[in-house]
Short mmCIF file of C-alpha atoms in Angstrom, two decimals:
data_model
loop_
_atom_site.label_atom_id
_atom_site.label_comp_id
_atom_site.label_asym_id
_atom_site.label_seq_id
_atom_site.Cartn_x
_atom_site.Cartn_y
_atom_site.Cartn_z
CA PHE V 209 17.75 22.74 -2.74
CA ALA V 210 19.13 24.58 -5.77
CA TYR V 211 15.68 24.46 -7.38
CA GLU V 212 14.04 25.89 -4.26
CA LEU V 213 16.60 28.71 -4.18
CA LEU V 214 15.95 29.41 -7.86
CA ILE V 215 12.18 29.74 -7.50
CA ALA V 216 12.60 31.81 -4.34
CA VAL V 217 14.49 34.36 -6.43
CA ASP V 218 12.39 33.94 -9.57
CA PRO V 219 8.93 32.43 -8.82
CA ALA V 220 8.12 32.31 -12.53
CA ALA V 221 10.91 29.76 -12.97
CA LYS V 222 8.66 27.10 -11.45
CA ASP V 223 6.30 27.26 -14.42
CA ARG V 224 9.22 26.98 -16.82
CA TRP V 225 10.90 24.04 -15.10
CA VAL V 226 8.42 21.90 -13.17
CA SER V 227 6.99 20.17 -16.25
CA THR V 228 10.46 18.92 -17.21
CA PHE V 229 11.12 16.99 -13.96
CA LEU V 230 8.80 14.05 -14.65
CA LEU V 231 11.65 11.54 -15.01
CA ASP V 232 14.20 13.38 -12.88
CA PRO V 233 16.46 11.21 -10.66
CA SER V 234 15.27 13.25 -7.66
CA PRO V 235 11.99 11.87 -6.23
CA GLU V 236 11.24 15.32 -4.75
CA LEU V 237 11.40 17.04 -8.15
CA ARG V 238 9.45 14.22 -9.78
CA ARG V 239 6.71 14.63 -7.19
CA ASP V 240 6.25 18.29 -8.09
CA SER V 241 6.14 17.41 -11.79
CA VAL V 242 3.61 14.61 -11.27
CA ASP V 243 1.37 17.07 -9.41
CA TYR V 244 1.74 19.51 -12.32
CA TRP V 245 0.66 17.00 -14.97
CA LYS V 246 -2.09 15.58 -12.76
CA GLY V 247 -3.40 19.12 -12.28
CA LEU V 248 -3.62 19.58 -16.03
CA ALA V 249 -5.46 16.26 -16.29
CA ASP V 250 -7.91 17.27 -13.55
CA THR V 251 -8.69 20.46 -15.44
CA GLU V 252 -9.36 18.56 -18.67
CA LEU V 253 -11.59 16.10 -16.81
CA LYS V 254 -13.65 18.91 -15.30
CA GLY V 255 -14.16 20.17 -18.84
CA GLU V 256 -15.28 16.65 -19.81
CA ALA V 257 -12.36 16.23 -22.20
CA LYS V 258 -11.96 12.60 -21.12
CA GLU V 259 -9.52 11.43 -23.80
CA LYS V 260 -7.18 14.36 -23.14
CA ALA V 261 -7.51 13.76 -19.40
CA ILE V 262 -6.54 10.10 -19.85
CA GLU V 263 -3.49 11.13 -21.87
CA LEU V 264 -2.36 13.55 -19.17
CA TYR V 265 -3.07 11.15 -16.28
CA GLU V 266 -1.00 8.49 -18.05
CA LYS V 267 1.80 11.01 -18.54
CA ALA V 268 1.69 11.88 -14.83
CA MET V 269 1.70 8.19 -13.93
CA SER V 270 4.84 7.60 -16.01
CA GLY V 271 6.87 9.62 -13.51
CA ALA V 272 5.03 8.81 -10.27
CA VAL V 273 7.05 6.91 -7.66
CA ASP V 274 5.20 7.79 -4.44
CA GLU V 275 2.42 5.48 -3.31
CA ASP V 276 -0.10 8.23 -2.58
CA GLN V 277 0.27 9.82 -6.02
CA VAL V 278 0.18 6.48 -7.82
CA SER V 279 -2.95 5.37 -5.95
CA THR V 280 -4.74 8.65 -6.68
CA ILE V 281 -3.90 8.65 -10.40
CA ALA V 282 -4.64 4.93 -10.75
CA LYS V 283 -8.12 5.51 -9.28
CA LYS V 284 -8.73 8.33 -11.78
CA LEU V 285 -7.68 6.12 -14.69
CA GLU V 286 -9.70 3.17 -13.42
CA ASP V 287 -12.80 5.37 -13.26
CA LEU V 288 -12.08 6.40 -16.86
CA GLY V 289 -11.88 2.78 -18.00
CA LYS V 290 -8.07 2.59 -18.10
CA PRO V 291 -7.03 0.38 -15.17
CA VAL V 292 -3.37 0.47 -14.12
CA ASP V 293 -1.28 -2.56 -13.20
CA VAL V 294 0.04 -0.96 -10.00
CA PRO V 295 2.26 -3.89 -8.87
CA THR V 296 4.08 -3.80 -12.22
CA HIS V 297 4.35 -0.01 -12.09
CA PHE V 298 6.12 -0.27 -8.73
CA GLY V 299 8.17 -3.41 -9.48
CA LEU V 300 6.42 -5.28 -6.67
CA ILE V 301 7.18 -9.00 -6.55
CA GLN V 302 3.99 -11.06 -6.76
CA ASN V 303 5.18 -14.63 -7.35
CA TRP V 304 6.72 -16.51 -4.44
CA LYS V 305 7.39 -19.89 -2.96
CA VAL V 306 6.36 -19.88 0.71
CA ILE V 307 6.92 -22.31 3.56
CA GLY V 308 5.91 -22.51 7.21
CA PRO V 309 4.96 -22.22 9.92
CA PHE V 310 8.07 -22.84 11.97
CA ASP V 311 8.09 -22.10 15.70
CA ASN V 312 8.51 -18.58 17.08
CA THR V 313 7.28 -19.19 20.63
CA GLY V 314 8.72 -16.54 22.91
CA GLU V 315 10.11 -14.80 19.80
CA LYS V 316 13.02 -17.27 19.86
CA GLY V 317 12.55 -18.21 16.22
CA TYR V 318 13.98 -14.93 14.94
CA ASP V 319 17.52 -16.10 15.70
CA THR V 320 16.84 -19.79 15.11
CA VAL V 321 18.35 -21.05 11.87
CA TYR V 322 15.62 -23.07 10.19
CA PRO V 323 16.34 -25.25 7.10
CA PRO V 324 15.50 -22.60 4.42
CA GLU V 325 18.35 -20.48 5.76
CA GLU V 326 20.84 -23.35 5.36
CA LYS V 327 19.78 -24.89 2.06
CA LEU V 328 17.05 -24.24 -0.49
CA ASP V 329 15.54 -27.59 -1.38
CA PHE V 330 12.08 -27.07 -2.81
CA ALA V 331 11.26 -30.78 -2.79
CA ALA V 332 12.10 -31.20 0.89
CA LYS V 333 9.71 -31.50 3.82
CA TYR V 334 10.58 -30.30 7.32
CA PRO V 335 9.16 -30.52 10.83
CA GLY V 336 7.09 -27.37 11.35
CA LYS V 337 5.54 -25.85 14.45
CA GLU V 338 2.65 -28.30 14.54
CA LYS V 339 3.03 -30.46 11.44
CA GLU V 340 5.32 -31.22 8.51
CA VAL V 341 5.76 -28.30 6.12
CA SER V 342 6.84 -27.96 2.50
CA TRP V 343 7.21 -25.24 -0.10
CA ILE V 344 4.04 -23.89 -1.75
CA ASP V 345 3.83 -21.75 -4.89
CA TRP V 346 1.91 -18.58 -4.04
CA THR V 347 0.92 -15.58 -6.14
CA THR V 348 -0.43 -12.54 -4.34
CA THR V 349 -3.23 -10.63 -6.02
CA HIS V 350 -3.31 -7.92 -3.38
CA GLN V 351 -3.48 -4.46 -4.96
CA LEU V 352 -0.03 -3.65 -3.50
CA ALA V 353 1.32 -7.23 -3.70
CA LYS V 354 1.32 -7.89 0.04
CA VAL V 355 2.22 -11.52 0.68
CA ASP V 356 -0.26 -12.73 3.30
CA LEU V 357 1.36 -15.82 4.78
CA GLN V 358 -1.84 -16.88 6.51
CA LYS V 359 -3.54 -17.10 3.10
CA GLY V 360 -0.53 -18.53 1.33
CA LEU V 361 0.00 -21.26 3.92
CA GLY V 362 -3.70 -21.86 4.62
CA ILE V 363 -3.52 -20.86 8.28
CA GLU V 364 -6.06 -18.82 10.25
CA LYS V 365 -4.71 -16.29 12.76
CA ALA V 366 -1.25 -17.79 13.14
CA LYS V 367 0.62 -16.81 16.30
CA GLY V 368 4.21 -17.45 17.38
CA THR V 369 5.20 -18.46 13.86
CA ILE V 370 7.96 -18.13 11.28
CA GLY V 371 7.39 -18.19 7.54
CA TYR V 372 9.73 -17.86 4.56
CA GLY V 373 9.17 -16.47 1.10
CA TYR V 374 11.47 -17.10 -1.85
CA ALA V 375 11.48 -15.36 -5.24
CA VAL V 376 13.80 -15.21 -8.24
CA VAL V 377 14.27 -12.08 -10.33
CA THR V 378 16.15 -12.42 -13.61
CA LEU V 379 17.99 -9.39 -14.97
CA PRO V 380 19.64 -8.85 -18.37
CA GLU V 381 22.74 -7.30 -16.77
CA SER V 382 24.32 -6.69 -13.38
CA ARG V 383 23.35 -3.46 -11.69
CA SER V 384 22.91 -1.61 -8.43
CA ALA V 385 19.35 -1.55 -7.13
CA GLN V 386 17.18 -1.06 -4.11
CA ILE V 387 14.99 -3.61 -2.40
CA ARG V 388 12.17 -1.84 -0.59
CA LEU V 389 10.34 -3.88 2.00
CA GLY V 390 7.30 -3.28 4.16
CA THR V 391 5.95 -5.46 6.98
CA PRO V 392 4.42 -5.10 10.44
CA ASN V 393 6.32 -8.20 11.56
CA GLY V 394 9.88 -9.12 12.45
CA TRP V 395 11.93 -10.00 9.39
CA LYS V 396 15.27 -10.90 7.81
CA LEU V 397 16.33 -10.64 4.16
CA TRP V 398 18.91 -12.51 2.07
CA VAL V 399 19.89 -11.80 -1.53
CA ASN V 400 21.78 -14.51 -3.44
CA GLY V 401 22.54 -16.25 -0.15
CA GLU V 402 24.00 -13.15 1.49
CA TYR V 403 22.31 -11.79 4.61
CA ILE V 404 21.37 -8.15 4.00
CA PHE V 405 19.45 -6.88 7.02
CA GLY V 406 16.64 -7.59 9.48
CA LYS V 407 14.59 -6.20 12.35
CA ALA V 408 13.22 -8.04 15.37
CA GLU V 409 10.33 -5.59 15.76
CA TYR V 410 6.67 -6.54 15.92
CA HIS V 411 3.59 -4.48 15.04
CA SER V 412 5.32 -1.12 15.25
CA GLY V 413 3.74 0.06 11.99
CA GLU V 414 3.54 -0.84 8.32
CA PHE V 415 3.86 1.47 5.33
CA PHE V 416 4.98 1.50 1.71
CA ASP V 417 8.76 1.61 1.17
CA GLN V 418 9.18 1.13 4.91
CA THR V 419 12.76 -0.12 4.66
CA ILE V 420 15.08 0.77 1.77
CA LEU V 421 18.10 -1.45 1.19
CA ASP V 422 20.85 -0.90 -1.38
CA VAL V 423 21.92 -4.11 -3.11
CA ASN V 424 24.06 -5.20 -6.04
CA LEU V 425 22.33 -7.62 -8.36
CA LYS V 426 24.01 -9.86 -10.91
CA LYS V 427 23.21 -10.68 -14.50
CA GLY V 428 20.82 -13.61 -14.63
CA ASP V 429 18.93 -15.08 -11.67
CA ASN V 430 18.89 -13.32 -8.31
CA ALA V 431 17.43 -15.15 -5.32
CA ILE V 432 15.50 -13.23 -2.67
CA LEU V 433 14.66 -14.93 0.64
CA VAL V 434 12.47 -13.27 3.28
CA LYS V 435 12.01 -14.55 6.83
CA CYS V 436 8.77 -13.15 8.28
CA CYS V 437 8.17 -13.57 12.02
CA GLN V 438 4.84 -13.35 13.83
CA ASN V 439 4.76 -13.06 17.62
CA GLU V 440 2.10 -14.07 20.15
CA GLN V 441 0.27 -10.80 20.77
CA THR V 442 -3.49 -11.29 20.84
CA GLU V 443 -4.86 -7.83 20.01
CA PRO V 444 -6.93 -7.90 16.77
CA TRP V 445 -4.58 -5.46 15.03
CA THR V 446 -1.69 -7.92 15.49
CA ASN V 447 -3.27 -10.67 13.39
CA VAL V 448 -1.54 -9.60 10.16
CA TRP V 449 1.42 -11.77 9.13
CA ARG V 450 2.66 -10.47 5.81
CA TYR V 451 5.35 -8.66 3.87
CA GLN V 452 5.75 -6.70 0.65
CA VAL V 453 8.88 -6.43 -1.52
CA ARG V 454 9.63 -4.32 -4.56
CA LEU V 455 12.67 -3.80 -6.75
CA CYS V 456 13.57 -0.32 -8.00
CA ASP V 457 16.36 2.18 -8.56
CA ALA V 458 17.33 5.02 -6.22
CA SER V 459 14.61 7.29 -7.63
CA GLY V 460 11.92 4.68 -6.86
CA THR V 461 11.44 3.73 -10.52
CA SER V 462 10.63 0.05 -10.91
CA ILE V 463 13.15 -2.52 -12.08
CA LEU V 464 11.22 -5.27 -13.85
CA ALA V 465 12.64 -8.75 -14.08
CA SER V 466 12.75 -10.38 -17.49
CA ASN V 467 11.10 -13.46 -15.95
CA ARG V 468 8.21 -11.47 -14.51
CA PRO V 469 5.07 -13.45 -15.37
CA LYS V 470 1.78 -11.92 -16.36
CA VAL V 471 -0.48 -11.65 -13.32
CA GLN V 472 -4.16 -10.73 -13.28
CA THR V 473 -4.86 -7.00 -13.12
CA ILE V 474 -8.00 -7.29 -10.96
CA PHE V 475 -6.60 -7.07 -7.46
CA GLU V 476 -7.91 -7.62 -3.96
CA LYS V 477 -8.52 -4.35 -2.13
CA GLU V 478 -6.98 -3.54 1.23
CA GLU V 479 -9.05 -4.93 4.10
#
């Protein structure tokens, strides 16, 4: 607000200040700065100064925290032969253990306490909706690290189901953070065994950074458990059963776990 007042009084101040906001704690100011540096890169590219354009696109990317800006700049860099590891840039979690399906007939499974909520035993087997289920290691290669439970669990068009995803993020020190989650399905989230939040809503929309949750993480291993609930709607657009989780600070800048494994950088495109 102060910045907007300043440039209202002195429009020339924008040119003096906007380039300095690339790593500002305010996502709004960062956005303006990213646009500034991307604009310079676009100009260099039009002049066929490719190496300079790459340098400026990479500079713009270093401050980008909004999905639309990141996707646009990543496409520019990919076309210039400099592909970007977008999941790492955002702090998206790609490596999970998944289990399911459990029963969600009549949407009753949302409040049903299934075994993963009581005890995490990765060697255990449990009665599932139609057969015995056990934990499966699953790595998503989706371009935005969406965890497709139908793929991960080997199920086609699951309906009336509950699935769980479990991940561990290891940090060098305790800190405040944000977990940002997106899903079109009903969901619940636990961090280190503590219930954080959930929504019993189905197919009401899905977008990046859909839900932002403030959490306190400890030094060492932090356990994240997601309960993802699919209902019994039959419309084609309700067939998705997936979630997406990323770890970042309040500005949207990624927090990368020290145990983050190297994952392929050729990703599946959005269907």
